[in-house]
Short mmCIF file of C-alpha atoms in Angstrom, two decimals:
data_model
loop_
_atom_site.label_atom_id
_atom_site.label_comp_id
_atom_site.label_asym_id
_atom_site.label_seq_id
_atom_site.Cartn_x
_atom_site.Cartn_y
_atom_site.Cartn_z
CA UNK P 2 3.43 -5.56 -8.45
CA UNK P 3 3.49 -6.88 -12.00
CA UNK P 4 2.92 -4.18 -14.60
CA UNK P 5 0.13 -4.76 -17.12
CA UNK P 6 1.72 -4.15 -20.51
CA UNK P 7 -1.38 -4.65 -22.65
CA UNK P 8 -5.04 -5.59 -22.38
CA UNK P 9 -4.71 -8.64 -24.64
CA UNK P 10 -4.75 -11.96 -22.76
CA UNK P 11 -3.31 -15.05 -24.41
CA UNK P 12 -4.14 -18.65 -23.57
CA UNK P 13 -1.04 -19.11 -21.41
CA UNK P 14 -1.77 -15.93 -19.48
CA UNK P 15 -5.41 -16.93 -19.17
CA UNK P 16 -4.41 -20.18 -17.46
CA UNK P 17 -2.49 -18.18 -14.85
CA UNK P 18 -5.85 -17.18 -13.41
CA UNK P 19 -7.14 -19.61 -10.76
CA UNK P 20 -10.70 -19.08 -11.99
CA UNK P 21 -9.76 -20.07 -15.57
CA UNK P 22 -7.77 -23.07 -14.33
CA UNK P 23 -10.59 -24.23 -12.09
CA UNK P 24 -13.09 -23.73 -14.92
CA UNK P 25 -10.87 -25.83 -17.20
CA UNK P 26 -10.69 -28.55 -14.55
CA UNK P 27 -14.48 -28.46 -14.22
CA UNK P 28 -14.95 -28.84 -17.98
CA UNK P 29 -12.49 -31.74 -18.10
CA UNK P 30 -14.23 -33.37 -15.13
CA UNK P 31 -17.64 -32.99 -16.78
CA UNK P 32 -16.28 -34.38 -20.05
CA UNK P 33 -14.79 -37.41 -18.29
CA UNK P 34 -17.99 -37.89 -16.29
CA UNK P 35 -20.13 -37.66 -19.44
CA UNK P 36 -17.85 -40.09 -21.29
CA UNK P 37 -18.03 -42.51 -18.37
CA UNK P 38 -21.82 -42.26 -18.18
CA UNK P 39 -22.12 -42.79 -21.95
CA UNK P 40 -19.83 -45.83 -21.81
CA UNK P 41 -21.75 -47.27 -18.86
CA UNK P 42 -25.13 -46.65 -20.48
CA UNK P 43 -23.95 -48.09 -23.82
CA UNK P 44 -22.84 -51.28 -22.11
CA UNK P 45 -26.03 -51.43 -20.02
CA UNK P 46 -28.28 -50.78 -23.05
CA UNK P 47 -26.44 -53.32 -25.17
CA UNK P 48 -26.84 -55.99 -22.49
CA UNK P 49 -30.51 -55.12 -22.01
CA UNK P 50 -31.16 -55.09 -25.76
CA UNK P 51 -29.37 -58.43 -26.10
CA UNK P 52 -31.53 -59.99 -23.40
CA UNK P 53 -34.74 -58.65 -24.90
CA UNK P 54 -33.70 -59.76 -28.40
CA UNK P 55 -32.87 -63.24 -27.14
CA UNK P 56 -36.22 -63.38 -25.33
CA UNK P 57 -37.95 -62.40 -28.57
CA UNK P 58 -36.03 -64.99 -30.58
CA UNK P 59 -36.72 -67.58 -27.92
CA UNK P 60 -40.42 -66.80 -28.08
CA UNK P 61 -40.45 -67.21 -31.87
CA UNK P 62 -38.48 -70.46 -31.73
CA UNK P 63 -40.67 -71.75 -28.93
CA UNK P 64 -43.81 -71.07 -30.94
CA UNK P 65 -42.35 -72.75 -34.02
CA UNK P 66 -41.15 -75.70 -31.94
CA UNK P 67 -44.65 -76.20 -30.60
CA UNK P 68 -46.07 -76.41 -34.12
CA UNK P 69 -43.14 -78.13 -35.86
CA UNK P 70 -40.97 -79.85 -33.25
CA UNK P 71 -39.10 -81.85 -35.89
CA UNK P 72 -37.62 -78.61 -37.37
CA UNK P 73 -36.73 -76.85 -34.10
CA UNK P 74 -33.06 -77.82 -34.21
CA UNK P 75 -32.76 -76.62 -37.80
CA UNK P 76 -34.34 -73.24 -37.02
CA UNK P 77 -32.05 -72.80 -34.04
CA UNK P 78 -29.09 -73.34 -36.36
CA UNK P 79 -30.36 -70.56 -38.62
CA UNK P 80 -30.48 -68.16 -35.66
CA UNK P 81 -27.00 -69.11 -34.47
CA UNK P 82 -25.52 -68.81 -37.98
CA UNK P 83 -27.28 -65.56 -38.94
CA UNK P 84 -23.97 -64.02 -40.12
CA UNK P 85 -23.61 -66.67 -42.83
CA UNK P 86 -27.02 -66.04 -44.37
CA UNK P 87 -26.73 -64.74 -47.92
CA UNK P 88 -28.17 -61.46 -49.17
CA UNK P 89 -30.55 -63.34 -51.44
CA UNK P 90 -32.03 -65.14 -48.47
CA UNK P 91 -32.47 -61.83 -46.64
CA UNK P 92 -34.23 -60.29 -49.64
CA UNK P 93 -36.51 -63.29 -49.93
CA UNK P 94 -37.42 -63.00 -46.27
CA UNK P 95 -38.01 -59.26 -46.63
CA UNK P 96 -40.43 -59.83 -49.54
CA UNK P 97 -42.27 -62.35 -47.46
CA UNK P 98 -42.56 -59.85 -44.58
CA UNK P 99 -43.81 -57.13 -46.92
CA UNK P 100 -46.79 -59.32 -47.84
CA UNK P 101 -47.94 -58.95 -44.23
CA UNK P 102 -47.17 -55.20 -44.03
CA UNK P 103 -43.90 -55.50 -42.09
CA UNK P 104 -41.71 -52.85 -43.77
CA UNK P 105 -39.19 -50.24 -42.60
CA UNK P 106 -42.00 -47.65 -42.68
CA UNK P 107 -43.81 -49.45 -39.91
CA UNK P 108 -43.94 -47.47 -36.62
CA UNK P 109 -41.50 -48.40 -33.87
CA UNK P 110 -44.30 -49.19 -31.42
CA UNK P 111 -45.05 -52.34 -33.43
CA UNK P 112 -41.56 -53.58 -32.52
CA UNK P 113 -41.69 -54.01 -28.72
CA UNK P 114 -37.95 -54.57 -28.27
CA UNK P 115 -36.97 -51.49 -30.23
CA UNK P 116 -39.78 -49.39 -28.76
CA UNK P 117 -38.77 -50.17 -25.19
CA UNK P 118 -35.15 -49.43 -26.04
CA UNK P 119 -36.03 -46.00 -27.50
CA UNK P 120 -38.22 -45.05 -24.52
CA UNK P 121 -35.62 -46.08 -21.96
CA UNK P 122 -32.85 -44.36 -23.90
CA UNK P 123 -34.75 -41.06 -23.94
CA UNK P 124 -35.43 -41.14 -20.21
CA UNK P 125 -31.90 -42.13 -19.31
CA UNK P 126 -30.40 -39.44 -21.55
CA UNK P 127 -32.69 -36.82 -20.00
CA UNK P 128 -31.75 -37.99 -16.51
CA UNK P 129 -28.03 -37.93 -17.39
CA UNK P 130 -28.26 -34.41 -18.84
CA UNK P 131 -30.06 -33.20 -15.70
CA UNK P 132 -27.43 -34.76 -13.44
CA UNK P 133 -24.60 -33.21 -15.46
CA UNK P 134 -26.38 -29.86 -15.47
CA UNK P 135 -26.84 -29.93 -11.68
CA UNK P 136 -23.21 -30.91 -11.09
CA UNK P 137 -21.95 -28.26 -13.53
CA UNK P 138 -24.23 -25.63 -12.00
CA UNK P 139 -23.09 -26.42 -8.47
CA UNK P 140 -19.39 -26.36 -9.42
CA UNK P 141 -19.76 -23.12 -11.40
CA UNK P 142 -21.73 -21.50 -8.58
CA UNK P 143 -19.13 -22.55 -6.04
CA UNK P 144 -16.26 -21.21 -8.14
CA UNK P 145 -18.01 -18.02 -9.24
CA UNK P 146 -19.22 -17.30 -5.71
CA UNK P 147 -15.66 -17.43 -4.36
CA UNK P 148 -14.39 -15.27 -7.22
CA UNK P 149 -17.09 -12.64 -6.81
CA UNK P 150 -16.68 -12.70 -3.04
CA UNK P 151 -13.06 -11.60 -3.44
CA UNK P 152 -14.10 -8.80 -5.81
CA UNK P 153 -16.82 -7.78 -3.37
CA UNK P 154 -14.30 -7.70 -0.52
CA UNK P 155 -12.06 -5.42 -2.56
CA UNK P 156 -14.99 -3.14 -3.36
CA UNK P 157 -16.04 -2.92 0.30
CA UNK P 158 -12.46 -2.31 1.45
CA UNK P 159 -11.97 0.41 -1.16
CA UNK P 160 -15.26 2.04 -0.15
CA UNK P 161 -14.13 2.05 3.49
CA UNK P 162 -10.89 3.73 2.47
CA UNK P 163 -12.60 6.36 0.31
CA UNK P 164 -15.58 7.17 2.54
CA UNK P 165 -14.33 6.40 6.03
CA UNK P 166 -10.53 6.72 5.68
CA UNK P 167 -10.07 3.25 7.14
CA UNK P 168 -7.05 1.09 6.26
CA UNK P 169 -7.63 -2.11 4.31
CA UNK P 170 -8.14 -4.91 6.87
CA UNK P 171 -6.01 -7.39 4.94
CA UNK P 172 -4.09 -7.84 1.74
CA UNK P 173 -5.34 -10.22 -0.93
CA UNK P 174 -2.59 -12.27 -2.53
CA UNK P 175 -3.79 -14.08 -5.63
CA UNK P 176 -2.60 -15.04 -9.08
CA UNK P 177 -3.68 -13.80 -12.47
CA UNK P 178 -5.79 -10.80 -13.34
CA UNK P 179 -7.63 -10.78 -10.02
CA UNK P 180 -4.27 -10.62 -8.25
CA UNK P 181 -3.26 -7.67 -10.44
CA UNK P 182 -6.58 -5.99 -9.71
CA UNK P 183 -6.22 -6.67 -5.99
CA UNK P 184 -2.67 -5.36 -5.88
CA UNK P 185 -3.63 -2.30 -7.89
CA UNK P 186 -6.62 -1.64 -5.66
CA UNK P 187 -4.56 -2.06 -2.51
CA UNK P 188 -1.79 0.20 -3.81
CA UNK P 189 -4.42 2.77 -4.76
CA UNK P 190 -5.96 2.50 -1.30
CA UNK P 191 -2.57 2.94 0.39
CA UNK P 192 -1.71 5.96 -1.75
CA UNK P 193 -5.14 7.45 -1.19
CA UNK P 194 -4.83 6.96 2.53
CA UNK P 195 -1.35 8.49 2.53
CA UNK P 196 -2.67 11.44 0.52
CA UNK P 197 -5.55 11.94 2.95
CA UNK P 198 -3.18 11.74 5.91
CA UNK P 199 -0.80 14.17 4.21
CA UNK P 200 -3.66 16.62 3.58
CA UNK P 201 -4.73 16.23 7.19
CA UNK P 202 -1.17 16.90 8.39
CA UNK P 203 -0.91 19.96 6.15
CA UNK P 204 -4.25 21.26 7.38
CA UNK P 205 -3.25 20.74 11.01
CA UNK P 206 0.15 22.29 10.33
CA UNK P 207 -1.44 25.34 8.70
CA UNK P 208 -3.83 25.82 11.62
CA UNK P 209 -1.00 25.43 14.12
CA UNK P 210 1.26 27.82 12.21
CA UNK P 211 -1.42 30.49 12.00
CA UNK P 212 -2.20 30.03 15.70
CA UNK P 213 1.52 30.25 16.59
CA UNK P 214 2.06 33.39 14.54
CA UNK P 215 -1.02 35.13 15.93
CA UNK P 216 -0.09 34.15 19.49
CA UNK P 217 3.52 35.27 19.20
CA UNK P 218 2.68 38.55 17.45
CA UNK P 219 -0.01 39.46 19.94
CA UNK P 220 2.41 40.64 22.66
CA UNK P 221 4.68 42.86 20.50
CA UNK P 222 1.65 44.29 18.73
CA UNK P 223 0.10 45.19 22.08
CA UNK P 224 3.37 46.82 23.15
CA UNK P 225 3.57 48.79 19.92
CA UNK P 226 0.00 49.98 20.38
CA UNK P 227 0.81 51.27 23.86
CA UNK P 228 4.00 53.01 22.73
CA UNK P 229 2.27 54.64 19.78
CA UNK P 230 -0.55 55.87 22.01
CA UNK P 231 2.00 57.38 24.39
CA UNK P 232 3.93 58.99 21.55
CA UNK P 233 0.75 60.57 20.21
CA UNK P 234 0.31 62.45 23.49
CA UNK P 235 1.78 65.89 24.15
CA UNK P 236 3.13 65.22 27.65
CA UNK P 237 6.32 63.30 26.73
CA UNK P 238 9.63 65.03 26.68
CA UNK P 239 12.11 64.30 23.86
CA UNK P 240 14.11 61.87 26.00
CA UNK P 241 11.10 59.66 26.74
CA UNK P 242 9.95 59.91 23.13
CA UNK P 243 13.33 58.69 21.94
CA UNK P 244 13.18 55.83 24.47
CA UNK P 245 9.72 54.75 23.31
CA UNK P 246 10.79 54.98 19.67
CA UNK P 247 13.74 52.74 20.46
CA UNK P 248 11.40 50.26 22.14
CA UNK P 249 9.14 50.37 19.08
CA UNK P 250 12.15 49.63 16.89
CA UNK P 251 13.08 46.74 19.19
CA UNK P 252 9.56 45.27 19.03
CA UNK P 253 9.47 45.67 15.25
CA UNK P 254 12.83 43.90 14.92
CA UNK P 255 11.55 41.15 17.20
CA UNK P 256 8.39 40.78 15.11
CA UNK P 257 10.42 40.67 11.91
CA UNK P 258 12.75 38.00 13.28
CA UNK P 259 9.83 36.01 14.64
CA UNK P 260 7.92 36.16 11.36
CA UNK P 261 10.94 35.20 9.25
CA UNK P 262 11.82 32.31 11.57
CA UNK P 263 8.27 30.98 11.53
CA UNK P 264 8.19 31.23 7.74
CA UNK P 265 11.47 29.31 7.52
CA UNK P 266 10.08 26.61 9.78
CA UNK P 267 6.87 26.47 7.77
CA UNK P 268 8.76 26.10 4.50
CA UNK P 269 10.96 23.38 5.98
CA UNK P 270 8.07 21.40 7.44
CA UNK P 271 5.99 21.76 4.26
CA UNK P 272 8.95 20.62 2.15
CA UNK P 273 8.65 23.83 0.14
CA UNK P 274 12.31 24.71 0.58
CA UNK P 275 14.91 23.50 -1.89
CA UNK P 276 18.36 23.13 -0.35
CA UNK P 277 21.51 23.26 -2.44
CA UNK P 278 23.29 20.32 -0.84
CA UNK P 279 26.72 19.90 -2.36
CA UNK P 280 30.26 19.13 -1.28
CA UNK P 281 31.61 21.96 0.87
CA UNK P 282 34.10 22.51 3.68
CA UNK P 283 32.32 22.00 7.00
CA UNK P 284 35.21 23.68 8.86
CA UNK P 285 34.54 26.90 6.99
CA UNK P 286 30.82 26.66 7.70
CA UNK P 287 31.56 26.29 11.43
CA UNK P 288 33.97 29.24 11.39
CA UNK P 289 31.37 31.44 9.67
CA UNK P 290 28.78 30.45 12.28
CA UNK P 291 31.17 31.29 15.12
CA UNK P 292 31.90 34.67 13.53
CA UNK P 293 28.16 35.41 13.39
CA UNK P 294 27.77 34.97 17.17
CA UNK P 295 31.13 36.49 18.16
CA UNK P 296 29.59 39.80 19.26
CA UNK P 297 26.98 37.98 21.37
CA UNK P 298 29.70 35.88 23.01
CA UNK P 299 31.93 38.91 23.66
CA UNK P 300 29.06 40.62 25.46
CA UNK P 301 29.22 37.85 28.10
CA UNK P 302 33.00 37.40 27.79
CA UNK P 303 32.49 33.80 26.62
CA UNK P 304 35.35 32.05 24.88
CA UNK P 305 34.33 29.88 21.89
CA UNK P 306 36.93 27.19 21.23
CA UNK P 307 36.96 25.27 17.95
CA UNK P 308 38.62 21.87 17.68
CA UNK P 309 39.17 20.98 14.02
CA UNK P 310 41.30 17.84 13.61
CA UNK P 311 41.59 18.37 9.85
CA UNK P 312 42.40 21.49 7.88
CA UNK P 313 39.60 20.69 5.44
CA UNK P 314 36.53 18.58 6.14
CA UNK P 315 34.48 18.16 2.96
CA UNK P 316 30.89 17.09 3.65
CA UNK P 317 27.72 17.20 1.56
CA UNK P 318 25.67 20.10 2.96
CA UNK P 319 24.11 23.46 2.20
CA UNK P 320 26.58 25.92 3.83
CA UNK P 321 24.04 28.75 4.22
CA UNK P 322 21.33 26.68 5.92
CA UNK P 323 23.64 24.51 8.01
CA UNK P 324 25.40 27.64 9.20
CA UNK P 325 22.05 28.96 10.42
CA UNK P 326 21.45 25.71 12.33
CA UNK P 327 24.89 25.95 13.98
CA UNK P 328 24.30 29.62 14.80
CA UNK P 329 21.07 28.73 16.61
CA UNK P 330 22.86 26.03 18.61
CA UNK P 331 25.67 28.44 19.50
CA UNK P 332 23.18 31.14 20.54
CA UNK P 333 21.46 28.63 22.80
CA UNK P 334 24.82 27.61 24.33
CA UNK P 335 25.87 31.24 24.87
CA UNK P 336 22.50 32.18 26.34
CA UNK P 337 22.68 29.40 28.95
CA UNK P 338 26.38 29.83 29.75
CA UNK P 339 27.55 31.99 32.65
CA UNK P 340 29.67 35.09 32.12
CA UNK P 341 33.35 34.36 31.50
CA UNK P 342 32.38 30.83 30.48
CA UNK P 343 33.48 28.59 27.63
CA UNK P 344 31.69 27.00 24.67
CA UNK P 345 33.54 24.18 22.89
CA UNK P 346 32.91 23.21 19.26
CA UNK P 347 34.48 19.96 18.05
CA UNK P 348 34.33 18.00 14.79
CA UNK P 349 34.76 14.27 14.31
CA UNK P 350 34.68 12.29 11.07
CA UNK P 351 34.28 8.53 10.62
CA UNK P 352 33.94 6.44 7.43
CA UNK P 353 30.16 6.68 7.83
CA UNK P 354 29.29 10.08 9.30
CA UNK P 355 30.56 13.44 10.52
CA UNK P 356 29.66 14.61 14.02
CA UNK P 357 29.65 18.16 15.36
CA UNK P 358 29.57 18.71 19.13
CA UNK P 359 28.68 21.97 20.86
CA UNK P 360 29.43 21.84 24.60
CA UNK P 361 28.56 24.50 27.16
CA UNK P 362 29.16 24.72 30.90
CA UNK P 363 25.81 26.23 31.75
CA UNK P 364 23.05 25.15 34.10
CA UNK P 365 22.17 22.18 31.91
CA UNK P 366 18.76 20.82 30.97
CA UNK P 367 16.51 18.95 33.35
CA UNK P 368 15.77 15.39 32.17
CA UNK P 369 12.04 16.09 32.04
CA UNK P 370 12.59 18.87 29.49
CA UNK P 371 14.77 16.86 27.08
CA UNK P 372 11.90 15.24 25.09
CA UNK P 373 10.34 18.68 24.48
CA UNK P 374 13.16 21.12 23.81
CA UNK P 375 12.88 20.70 20.02
CA UNK P 376 9.20 21.67 20.02
CA UNK P 377 8.20 25.11 18.82
CA UNK P 378 7.93 27.79 21.51
CA UNK P 379 9.02 25.38 24.24
CA UNK P 380 11.30 26.92 26.85
CA UNK P 381 12.92 24.82 29.55
CA UNK P 382 13.34 27.84 31.82
CA UNK P 383 12.29 31.46 32.10
CA UNK P 384 15.90 32.57 31.76
CA UNK P 385 17.00 34.11 28.52
CA UNK P 386 15.20 36.11 25.88
CA UNK P 387 14.50 33.35 23.38
CA UNK P 388 11.02 32.34 22.28
CA UNK P 389 11.75 28.67 21.59
CA UNK P 390 12.24 28.65 17.81
CA UNK P 391 16.01 28.32 17.38
CA UNK P 392 16.32 24.64 18.34
CA UNK P 393 13.27 23.48 16.30
CA UNK P 394 14.63 25.34 13.27
CA UNK P 395 18.08 23.78 13.75
CA UNK P 396 16.59 20.29 14.04
CA UNK P 397 14.51 20.73 10.88
CA UNK P 398 17.56 21.92 8.92
CA UNK P 399 19.69 18.99 10.12
CA UNK P 400 16.96 16.47 9.27
CA UNK P 401 16.61 18.00 5.81
CA UNK P 402 20.28 17.08 5.38
CA UNK P 403 19.45 13.49 6.34
CA UNK P 404 21.13 13.97 9.72
CA UNK P 405 20.19 13.75 13.39
CA UNK P 406 20.29 16.42 16.10
CA UNK P 407 20.26 15.22 19.70
CA UNK P 408 21.02 16.57 23.16
CA UNK P 409 22.61 15.05 26.25
CA UNK P 410 23.73 16.20 29.66
CA UNK P 411 27.40 17.10 30.09
CA UNK P 412 28.91 14.97 32.90
CA UNK P 413 30.95 17.99 34.06
CA UNK P 414 27.94 20.30 33.92
CA UNK P 415 26.10 21.93 31.07
CA UNK P 416 24.75 20.49 27.85
CA UNK P 417 26.12 18.73 24.77
CA UNK P 418 24.39 18.99 21.39
CA UNK P 419 25.31 16.31 18.84
CA UNK P 420 24.81 17.07 15.16
CA UNK P 421 25.40 13.91 13.09
CA UNK P 422 25.56 14.19 9.30
CA UNK P 423 25.91 11.19 6.97
CA UNK P 424 28.71 11.27 4.44
CA UNK P 425 26.24 10.27 1.72
CA UNK P 426 22.89 11.78 2.72
CA UNK P 427 19.56 10.53 1.44
CA UNK P 428 16.70 12.92 0.72
CA UNK P 429 14.58 13.36 3.82
CA UNK P 430 10.94 12.30 3.62
CA UNK P 431 8.77 15.14 4.95
CA UNK P 432 6.42 12.59 6.56
CA UNK P 433 9.35 11.32 8.66
CA UNK P 434 10.52 14.69 9.95
CA UNK P 435 10.20 15.27 13.66
CA UNK P 436 6.86 16.83 14.57
CA UNK P 437 7.81 20.16 16.11
#
């Protein structure tokens, strides 16, 4: 959209407006029409005046010819050669006319030819002005009506956006100041609608987050209440008391992990988390993630194999957050792998992206669960102790890096997670993040 630098409008800029151009065309048309009517009426009046003057002269000559037929030819010569009459002759004739009261002060009505000409001229001029006024009024109404109709359409569309949160039904493309106003109004409407939708998403997200937290904390809180009630009694021996205290500690740790994970997800989805994405060695990030889950893998005697084709693989990422995403993927792979199994981690780099694969030989994921496994609190099976937050958190972190996290079935059994990171990531738009 063209930016309005100043409020001043010059003549050239004024003519860029269709309304101003059409108004100019109307004025030119009216001027040409008026000039044509004036020329036509001048010619018509001159011809009419000539005929009436000749009739008057003919009447005078006819009367003189009746009384003095011998001088008729001579008088006709005087009329035909009126341009050659001297000023003295004119003055002599004027003095003669003054004797009978025929002077320039005499009213026009005593001169029938001139009187008729004046009366007809007045009526024709009035009629011409009325015709021009009607034509000008109709043209101006037609042009102004179309102009105001566009402004009215913009006003109605903007009112629908503001009051009813409805999108603008169409876009108005026009030139000049109205086009600037239309574009500005439409941009304002789009931004307003996006803001309203963003507020609605944030409100829905807040309600969902609060509901998720309350739902997930309800069970451990109930367990803690029971354990505390039992510990307050006097019938427990020290061994059972120690067991219940250990269970309380376990539930508290679970609540702490659950709360922190939900807060991380909330900050990621609300775009309230600033990542320090910079060039770093992805191999080292993967090794740190594997070290974090080594104890969990050893408990099931699972071998984690890392395939790193390059000694150093520099990729733009936040090592701390991407490590957490990889840890969650590894925990999921270990949890669904059988004892004495294997989890493979491989890296691949192309001129466009870097891909990390995590492959397990577990029971795999049913095809009907694949579209939902990245949703919060979704569990594809009752096996395992997870609550369904690790994969959504990993996906949000990867998308914040401008990457993609996907899952596919392993042809030889198990599951393959693909983490694809661009070599030159773009900032992720929160509105485009996957709804978890």
